[in-house]
Short mmCIF file of C-alpha atoms and ligand atoms in Angstrom, two decimals:
data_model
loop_
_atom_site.label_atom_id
_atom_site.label_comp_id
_atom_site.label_asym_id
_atom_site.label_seq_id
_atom_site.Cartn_x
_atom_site.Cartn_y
_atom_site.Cartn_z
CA UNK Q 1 61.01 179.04 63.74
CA UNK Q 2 59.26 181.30 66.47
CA UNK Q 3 61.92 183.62 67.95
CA UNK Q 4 61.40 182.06 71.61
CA UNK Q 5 62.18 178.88 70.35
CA UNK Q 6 65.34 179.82 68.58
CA UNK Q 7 66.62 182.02 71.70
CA UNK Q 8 65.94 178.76 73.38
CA UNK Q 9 68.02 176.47 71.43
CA UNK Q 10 70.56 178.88 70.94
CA UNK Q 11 70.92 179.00 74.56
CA UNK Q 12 71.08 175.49 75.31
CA UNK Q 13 73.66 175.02 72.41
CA UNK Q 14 75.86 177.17 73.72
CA UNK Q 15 75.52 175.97 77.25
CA UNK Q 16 76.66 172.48 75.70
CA UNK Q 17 79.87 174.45 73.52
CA UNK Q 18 82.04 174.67 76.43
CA UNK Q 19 82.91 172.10 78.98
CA UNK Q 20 86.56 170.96 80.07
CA UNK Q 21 87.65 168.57 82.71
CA UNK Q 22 89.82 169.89 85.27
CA UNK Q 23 91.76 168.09 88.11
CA UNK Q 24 90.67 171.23 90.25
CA UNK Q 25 88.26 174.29 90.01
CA UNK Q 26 88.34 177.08 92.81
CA UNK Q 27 86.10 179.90 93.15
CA UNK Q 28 86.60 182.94 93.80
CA UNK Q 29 89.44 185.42 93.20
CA UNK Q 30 90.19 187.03 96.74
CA UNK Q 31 93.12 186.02 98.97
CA UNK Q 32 92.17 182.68 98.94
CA UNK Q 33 90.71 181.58 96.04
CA UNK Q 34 94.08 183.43 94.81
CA UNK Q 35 96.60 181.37 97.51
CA UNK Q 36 94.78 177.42 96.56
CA UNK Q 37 95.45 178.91 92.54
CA UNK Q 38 99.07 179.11 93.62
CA UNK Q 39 99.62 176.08 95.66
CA UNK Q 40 97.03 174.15 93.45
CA UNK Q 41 99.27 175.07 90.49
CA UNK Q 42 102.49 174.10 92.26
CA UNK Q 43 101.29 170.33 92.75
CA UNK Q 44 100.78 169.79 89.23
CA UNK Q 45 97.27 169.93 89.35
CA UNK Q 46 95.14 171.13 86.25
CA UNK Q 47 93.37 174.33 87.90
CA UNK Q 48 90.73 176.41 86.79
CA UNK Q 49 89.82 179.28 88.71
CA UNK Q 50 86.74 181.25 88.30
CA UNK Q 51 86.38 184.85 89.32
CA UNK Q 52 84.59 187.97 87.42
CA UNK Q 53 87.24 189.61 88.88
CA UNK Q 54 90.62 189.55 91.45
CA UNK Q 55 91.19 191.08 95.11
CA UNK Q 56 87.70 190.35 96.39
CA UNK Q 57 86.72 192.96 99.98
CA UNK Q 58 90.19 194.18 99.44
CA UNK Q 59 88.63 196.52 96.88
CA UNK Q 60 86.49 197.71 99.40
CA UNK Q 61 89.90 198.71 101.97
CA UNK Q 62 89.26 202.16 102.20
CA UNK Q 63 92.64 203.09 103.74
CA UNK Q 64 95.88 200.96 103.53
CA UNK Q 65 96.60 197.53 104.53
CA UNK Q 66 99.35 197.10 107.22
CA UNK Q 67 98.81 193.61 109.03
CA UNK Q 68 100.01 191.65 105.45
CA UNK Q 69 103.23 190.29 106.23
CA UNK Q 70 105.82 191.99 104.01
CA UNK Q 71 104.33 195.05 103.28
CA UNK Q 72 104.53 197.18 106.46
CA UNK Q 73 101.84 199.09 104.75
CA UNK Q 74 100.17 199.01 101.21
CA UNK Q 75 97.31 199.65 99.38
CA UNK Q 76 94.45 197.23 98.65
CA UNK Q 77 94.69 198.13 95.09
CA UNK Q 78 98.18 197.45 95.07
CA UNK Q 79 98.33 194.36 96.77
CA UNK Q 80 95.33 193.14 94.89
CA UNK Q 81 97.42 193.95 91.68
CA UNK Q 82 100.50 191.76 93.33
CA UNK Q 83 98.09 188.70 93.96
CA UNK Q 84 96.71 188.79 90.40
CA UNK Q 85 99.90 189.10 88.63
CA UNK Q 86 101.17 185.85 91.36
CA UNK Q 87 98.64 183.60 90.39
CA UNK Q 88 98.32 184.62 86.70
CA UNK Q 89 102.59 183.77 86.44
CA UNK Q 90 101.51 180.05 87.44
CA UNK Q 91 99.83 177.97 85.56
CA UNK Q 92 96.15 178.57 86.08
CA UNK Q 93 93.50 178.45 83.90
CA UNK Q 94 91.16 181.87 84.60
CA UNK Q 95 87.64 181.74 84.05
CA UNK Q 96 86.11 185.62 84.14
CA UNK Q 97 82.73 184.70 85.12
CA UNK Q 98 80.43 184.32 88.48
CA UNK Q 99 79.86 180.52 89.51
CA UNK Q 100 75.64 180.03 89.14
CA UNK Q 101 75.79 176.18 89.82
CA UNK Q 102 77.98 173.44 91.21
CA UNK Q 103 76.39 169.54 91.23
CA UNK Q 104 77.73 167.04 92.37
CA UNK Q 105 78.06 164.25 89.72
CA UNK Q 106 79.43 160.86 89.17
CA UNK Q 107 83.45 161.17 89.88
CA UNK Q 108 83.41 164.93 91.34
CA UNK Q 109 81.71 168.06 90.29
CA UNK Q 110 79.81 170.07 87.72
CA UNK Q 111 80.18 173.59 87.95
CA UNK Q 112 78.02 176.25 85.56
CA UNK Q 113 78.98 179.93 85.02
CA UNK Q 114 76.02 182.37 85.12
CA UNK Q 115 76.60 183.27 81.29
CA UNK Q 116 76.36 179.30 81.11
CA UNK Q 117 79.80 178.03 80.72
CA UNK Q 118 80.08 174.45 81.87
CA UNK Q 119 82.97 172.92 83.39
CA UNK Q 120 83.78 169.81 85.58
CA UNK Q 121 86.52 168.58 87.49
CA UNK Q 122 87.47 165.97 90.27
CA UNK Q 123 87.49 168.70 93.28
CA UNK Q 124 86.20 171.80 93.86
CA UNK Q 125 87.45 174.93 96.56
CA UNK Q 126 84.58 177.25 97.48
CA UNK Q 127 86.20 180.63 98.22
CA UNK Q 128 83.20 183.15 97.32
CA UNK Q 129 84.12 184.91 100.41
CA UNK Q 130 81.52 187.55 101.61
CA UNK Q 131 79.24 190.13 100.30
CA UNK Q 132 78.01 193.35 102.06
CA UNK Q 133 75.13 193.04 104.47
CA UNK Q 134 72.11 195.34 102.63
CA UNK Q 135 70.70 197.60 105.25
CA UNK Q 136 67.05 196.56 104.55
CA UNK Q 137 65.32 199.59 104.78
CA UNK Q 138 62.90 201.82 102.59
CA UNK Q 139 64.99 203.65 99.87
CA UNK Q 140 68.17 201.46 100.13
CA UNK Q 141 67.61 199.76 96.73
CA UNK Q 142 66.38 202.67 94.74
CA UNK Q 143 68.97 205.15 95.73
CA UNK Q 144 72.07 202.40 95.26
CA UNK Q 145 74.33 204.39 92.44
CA UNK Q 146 72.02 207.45 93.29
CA UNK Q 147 74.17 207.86 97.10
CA UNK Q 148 73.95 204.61 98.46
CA UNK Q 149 77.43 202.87 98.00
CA UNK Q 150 78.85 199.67 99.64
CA UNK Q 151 82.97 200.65 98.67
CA UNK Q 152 84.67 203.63 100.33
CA UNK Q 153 87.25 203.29 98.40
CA UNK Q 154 85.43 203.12 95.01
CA UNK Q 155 83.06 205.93 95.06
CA UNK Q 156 84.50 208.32 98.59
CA UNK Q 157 85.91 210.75 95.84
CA UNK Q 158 82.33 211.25 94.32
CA UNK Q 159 81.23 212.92 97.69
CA UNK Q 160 83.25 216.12 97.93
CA UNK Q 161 82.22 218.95 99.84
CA UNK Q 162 79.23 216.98 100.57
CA UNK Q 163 77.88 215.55 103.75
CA UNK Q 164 77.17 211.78 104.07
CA UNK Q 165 76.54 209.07 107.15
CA UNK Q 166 78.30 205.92 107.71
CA UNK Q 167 76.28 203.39 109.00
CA UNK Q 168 77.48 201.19 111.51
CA UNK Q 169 80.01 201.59 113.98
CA UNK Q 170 82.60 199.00 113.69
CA UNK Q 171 86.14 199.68 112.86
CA UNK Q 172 85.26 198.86 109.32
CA UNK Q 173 82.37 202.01 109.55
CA UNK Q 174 85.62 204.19 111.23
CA UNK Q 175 87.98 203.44 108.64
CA UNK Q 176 85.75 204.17 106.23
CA UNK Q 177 84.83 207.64 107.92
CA UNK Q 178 88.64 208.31 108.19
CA UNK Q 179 89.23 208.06 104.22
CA UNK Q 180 85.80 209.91 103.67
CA UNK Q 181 87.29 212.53 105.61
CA UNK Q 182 89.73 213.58 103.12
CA UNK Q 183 86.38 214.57 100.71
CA UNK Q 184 83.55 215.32 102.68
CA UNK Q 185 82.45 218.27 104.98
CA UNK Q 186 81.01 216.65 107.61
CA UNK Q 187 80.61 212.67 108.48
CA UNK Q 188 78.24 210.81 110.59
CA UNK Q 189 78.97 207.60 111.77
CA UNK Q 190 75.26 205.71 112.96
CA UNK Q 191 75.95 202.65 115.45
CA UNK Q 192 72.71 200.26 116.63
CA UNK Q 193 74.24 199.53 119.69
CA UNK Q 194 74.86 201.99 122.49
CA UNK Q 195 78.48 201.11 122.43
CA UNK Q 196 81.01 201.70 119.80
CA UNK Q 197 82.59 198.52 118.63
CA UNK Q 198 85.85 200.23 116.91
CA UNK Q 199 89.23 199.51 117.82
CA UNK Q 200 90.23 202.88 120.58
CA UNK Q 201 93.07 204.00 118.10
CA UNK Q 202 89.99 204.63 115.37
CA UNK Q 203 87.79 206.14 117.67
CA UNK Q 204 90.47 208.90 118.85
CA UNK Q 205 91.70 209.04 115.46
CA UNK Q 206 88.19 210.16 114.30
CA UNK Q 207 87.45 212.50 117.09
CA UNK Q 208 90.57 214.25 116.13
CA UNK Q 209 89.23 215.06 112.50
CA UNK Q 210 86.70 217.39 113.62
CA UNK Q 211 84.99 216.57 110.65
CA UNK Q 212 83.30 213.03 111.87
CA UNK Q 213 80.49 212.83 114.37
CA UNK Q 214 79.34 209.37 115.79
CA UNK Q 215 75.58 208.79 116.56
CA UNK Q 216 75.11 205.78 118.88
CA UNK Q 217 71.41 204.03 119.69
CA UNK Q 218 70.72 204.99 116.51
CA UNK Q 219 68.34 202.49 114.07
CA UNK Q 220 67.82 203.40 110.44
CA UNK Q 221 64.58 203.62 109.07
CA UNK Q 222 64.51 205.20 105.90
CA UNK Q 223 66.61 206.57 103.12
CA UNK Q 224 65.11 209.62 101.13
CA UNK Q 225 65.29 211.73 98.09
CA UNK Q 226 64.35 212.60 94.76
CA UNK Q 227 66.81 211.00 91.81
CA UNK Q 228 69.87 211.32 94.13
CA UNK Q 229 69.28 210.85 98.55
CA UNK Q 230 68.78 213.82 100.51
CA UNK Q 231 68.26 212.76 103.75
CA UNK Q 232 68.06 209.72 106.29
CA UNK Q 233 65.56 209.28 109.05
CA UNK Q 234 66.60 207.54 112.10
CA UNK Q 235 65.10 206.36 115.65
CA UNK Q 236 67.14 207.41 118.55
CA UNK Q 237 66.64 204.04 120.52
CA UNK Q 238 67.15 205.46 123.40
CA UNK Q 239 64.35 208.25 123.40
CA UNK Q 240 62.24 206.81 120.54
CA UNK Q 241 62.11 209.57 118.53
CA UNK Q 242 62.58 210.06 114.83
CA UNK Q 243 65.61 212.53 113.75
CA UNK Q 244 66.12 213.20 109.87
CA UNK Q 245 69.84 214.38 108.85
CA UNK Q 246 70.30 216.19 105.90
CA UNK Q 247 72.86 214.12 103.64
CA UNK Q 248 73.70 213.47 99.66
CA UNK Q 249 75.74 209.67 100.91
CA UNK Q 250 75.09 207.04 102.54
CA UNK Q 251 78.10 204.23 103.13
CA UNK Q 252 76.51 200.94 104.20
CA UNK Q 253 79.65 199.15 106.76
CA UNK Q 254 77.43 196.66 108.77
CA UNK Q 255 78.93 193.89 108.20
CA UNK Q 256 79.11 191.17 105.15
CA UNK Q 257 77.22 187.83 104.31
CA UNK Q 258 79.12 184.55 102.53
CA UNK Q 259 78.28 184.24 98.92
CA UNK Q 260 76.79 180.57 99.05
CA UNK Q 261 73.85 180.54 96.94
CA UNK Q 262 75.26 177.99 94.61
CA UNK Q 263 76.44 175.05 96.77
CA UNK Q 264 72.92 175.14 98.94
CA UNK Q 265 72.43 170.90 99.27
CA UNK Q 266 76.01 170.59 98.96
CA UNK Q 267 76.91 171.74 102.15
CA UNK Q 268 76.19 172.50 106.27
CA UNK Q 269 75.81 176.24 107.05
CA UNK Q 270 76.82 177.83 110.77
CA UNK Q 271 74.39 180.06 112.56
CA UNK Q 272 76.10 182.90 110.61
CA UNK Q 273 75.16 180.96 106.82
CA UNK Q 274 79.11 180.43 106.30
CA UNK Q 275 79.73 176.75 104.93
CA UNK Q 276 80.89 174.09 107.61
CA UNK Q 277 84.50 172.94 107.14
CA UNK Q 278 86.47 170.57 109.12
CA UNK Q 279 89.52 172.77 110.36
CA UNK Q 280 91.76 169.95 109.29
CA UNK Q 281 91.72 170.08 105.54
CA UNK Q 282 88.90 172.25 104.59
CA UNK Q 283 86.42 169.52 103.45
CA UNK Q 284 82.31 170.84 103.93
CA UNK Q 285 80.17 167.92 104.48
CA UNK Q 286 80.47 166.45 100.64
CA UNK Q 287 84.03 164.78 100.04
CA UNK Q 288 86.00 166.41 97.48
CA UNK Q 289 84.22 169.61 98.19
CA UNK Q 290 86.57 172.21 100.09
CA UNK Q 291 85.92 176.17 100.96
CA UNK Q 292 88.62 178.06 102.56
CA UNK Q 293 88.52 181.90 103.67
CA UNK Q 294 85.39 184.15 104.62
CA UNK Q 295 82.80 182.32 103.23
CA UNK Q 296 83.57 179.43 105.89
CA UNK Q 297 82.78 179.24 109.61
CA UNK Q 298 86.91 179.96 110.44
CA UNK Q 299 86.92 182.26 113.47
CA UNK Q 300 88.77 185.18 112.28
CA UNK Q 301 88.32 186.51 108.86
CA UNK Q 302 91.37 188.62 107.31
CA UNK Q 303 93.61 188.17 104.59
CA UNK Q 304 96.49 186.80 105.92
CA UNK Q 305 94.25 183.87 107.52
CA UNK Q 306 91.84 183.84 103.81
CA UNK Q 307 95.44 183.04 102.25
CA UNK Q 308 96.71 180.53 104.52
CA UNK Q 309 92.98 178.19 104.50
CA UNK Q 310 93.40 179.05 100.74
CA UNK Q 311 96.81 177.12 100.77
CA UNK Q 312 95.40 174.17 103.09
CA UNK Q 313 92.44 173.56 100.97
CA UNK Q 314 94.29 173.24 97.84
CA UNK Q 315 96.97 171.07 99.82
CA UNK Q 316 93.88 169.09 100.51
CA UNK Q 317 92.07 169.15 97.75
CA UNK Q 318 96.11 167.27 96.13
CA UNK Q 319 95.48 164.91 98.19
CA UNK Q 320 92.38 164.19 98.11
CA UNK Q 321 92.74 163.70 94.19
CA UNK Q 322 95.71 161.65 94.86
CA UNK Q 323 93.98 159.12 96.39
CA UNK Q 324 91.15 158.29 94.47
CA UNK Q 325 93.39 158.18 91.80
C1 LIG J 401 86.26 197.34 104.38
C2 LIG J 401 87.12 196.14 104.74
C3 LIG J 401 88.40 196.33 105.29
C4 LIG J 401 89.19 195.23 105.61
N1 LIG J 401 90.46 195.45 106.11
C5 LIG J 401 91.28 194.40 106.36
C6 LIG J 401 92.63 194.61 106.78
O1 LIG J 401 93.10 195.74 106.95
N2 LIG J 401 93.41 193.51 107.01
C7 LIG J 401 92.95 192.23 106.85
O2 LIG J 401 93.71 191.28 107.03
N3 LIG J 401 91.67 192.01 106.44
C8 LIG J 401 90.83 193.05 106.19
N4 LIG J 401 89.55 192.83 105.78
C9 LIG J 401 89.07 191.43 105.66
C10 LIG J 401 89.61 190.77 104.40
O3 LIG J 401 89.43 191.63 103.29
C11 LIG J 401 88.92 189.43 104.18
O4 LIG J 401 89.11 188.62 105.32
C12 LIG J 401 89.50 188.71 102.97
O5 LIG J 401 89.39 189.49 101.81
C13 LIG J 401 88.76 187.38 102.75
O6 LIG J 401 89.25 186.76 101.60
P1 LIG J 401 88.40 185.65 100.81
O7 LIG J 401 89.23 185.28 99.64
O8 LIG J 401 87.97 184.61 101.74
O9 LIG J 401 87.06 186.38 100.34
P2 LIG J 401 86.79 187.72 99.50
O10 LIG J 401 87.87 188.71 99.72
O11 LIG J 401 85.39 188.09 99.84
O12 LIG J 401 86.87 187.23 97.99
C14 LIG J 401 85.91 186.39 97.44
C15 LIG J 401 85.87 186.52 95.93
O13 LIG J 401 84.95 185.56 95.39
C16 LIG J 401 84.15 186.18 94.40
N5 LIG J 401 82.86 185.49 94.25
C17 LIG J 401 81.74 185.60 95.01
N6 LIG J 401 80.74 184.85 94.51
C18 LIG J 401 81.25 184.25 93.40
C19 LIG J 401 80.71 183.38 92.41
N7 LIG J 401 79.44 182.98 92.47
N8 LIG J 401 81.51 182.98 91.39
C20 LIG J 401 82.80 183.38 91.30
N9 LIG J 401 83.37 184.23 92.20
C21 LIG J 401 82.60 184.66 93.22
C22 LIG J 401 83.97 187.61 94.91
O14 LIG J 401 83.60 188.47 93.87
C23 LIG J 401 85.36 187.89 95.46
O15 LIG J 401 86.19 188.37 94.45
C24 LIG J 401 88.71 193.90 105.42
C25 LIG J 401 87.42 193.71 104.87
C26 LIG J 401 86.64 194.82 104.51
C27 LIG J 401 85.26 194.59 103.93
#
């Protein structure tokens, strides 16, 4: 048998090997996809949740956490380590994969994992959260790994003694700056807009280091180098001119976008691409569909509010099941 042919039915045999039938899948393993796997799990329900892996932008918290009720300050390794270890003690089936596909079939869902696990159940809870916003410019992709990073936390220690720019000036760019201070020589926070959006406790915070300077006006263009970045090039919007800084890192904080790819059809998207729920229970557009956290149009996006729409979809998504029963 040609090869093609065999890689071919060997893949769709073992897309066919695995399928189960759950009362309830949820995806995502960040605060809320975490919460509806704990009050999912409570009300009997049988749960699968599917995450590659727990925590979600908490991995990304660059300094600590200290608006989580209960923890007056901790990490968002630690805390990440606290949900896991929550949801894992109740009874939850875990899934270590990335969602590719959810249909909507005859008595609730289909849902297909990209390394083509298939699984189906009566309900489903979207809670893919957000990724970060790529900066779109010349240089970003090549150089990602090479100097471009989107986690303070993750690779800050990897720029010692170096100089690097934040880009964008929100209080997410700032806190990032602040833990990048305790490596780096010198720090550049770039902002679009001619004001700073940071909370005022950042901003002072960072013009105490010494260390951190904050460009406003200021539009990337380009990211440079030769295997690893060297430099940036941006327009001061103000004057129009182009100004190149000399820098080996570049952390991208503009922002995030929801992870929604596989529910397109499904599903109503805001202005913003976050999935349409009614603020009751949770439901998007298709019944016995929920989402819950960042990837939805809620106003305010932080843990503490990811957990609690976590908790009311699942709540939901009980009865919802109830009642078709
Ligand atoms: C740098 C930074 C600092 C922050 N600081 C704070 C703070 O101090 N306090 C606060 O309250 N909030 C803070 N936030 C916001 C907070 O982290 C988010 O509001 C919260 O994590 C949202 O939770 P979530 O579960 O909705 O989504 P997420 O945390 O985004 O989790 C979603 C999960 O779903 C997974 N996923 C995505 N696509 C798929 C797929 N196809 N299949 C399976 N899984 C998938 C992702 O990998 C991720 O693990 C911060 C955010 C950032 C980025």
């Amino acid at each position: 048998m040609p090869s093609r042919l065999r890689k071919l039915l060997f893949k769709f045999t073992a897309s066919l090997l695995i399928f189960m039938l759950y009362d309830l899948i949820i995806i995502g393993g960040g605060p809320a996809g975490v919460s509806a796997g704990i009050y999912a799990a409570r009300q009997k329900l049988n749960t699968l949740l599917i995450a590659k892996t727990f925590g979600g932008q908490m991995a990304r918290k660059a300094v600590d956490i200290e608006n989580y009720p209960g923890f007056e300050k901790i990490s968002g390794l630690e805390l990440i380590q606290k949900f896991e270890k929550h949801v894992i003690k109740n009874k939850v089936d875990i899934e270590r994969d990335l969602v590719g596909k959810v249909k909507k079939i005859s008595g609730g869902f289909a849902v297909s994992t990209k390394s083509r696990k298939q699984f189906q159940a009566r309900a489903v809870i979207v809670a893919s959260g957000a990724d970060p916003r790529p900066l779109e410019v010349p240089g970003e992709k090549d150089f990602i790994g090479k100097g471009v990073s989107y986690c303070t936390a993750c690779d800050g220690p990897l720029f010692a003694d170096k100089e690097v720019a934040v880009i964008g000036g929100g209080n997410s760019g700032f806190e990032a700056a602040l833990a990048l201070k305790s490596y780096a020589k010198k720090i550049y926070i770039l902002e679009f807009s001619p004001q700073i959006k940071a909370d005022e406790a950042n901003q002072a915070l960072s013009k105490k280091s010494g260390v951190i300077e904050v460009i406003a006006n200021a539009a990337l263009k380009e990211i440079s180098g030769e295997k690893f970045v060297d430099s940036i090039i941006y327009e001061d919007r103000k004057s129009e001119k182009s100004i190149t800084l000399k820098v080996q890192g570049i952390f991208v904080e503009i922002g995030s976008q929801p992870a929604t790819s596989f529910v397109k059809g499904l599903v109503d998207f805001s202005k913003k691409d976050e999935i349409v729920v009614d603020p009751k229970n949770n439901m998007t557009k298709t019944p016995g569909l929920f989402a819950a956290g960042d990837v939805t149009d809620v106003k305010f996006k932080q843990i503490v509010i990811a957990a609690g729409e976590g908790c009311k979809a699942a709540l939901s998504a009980y009865e919802y099941i109830i009642n078709q029963s």
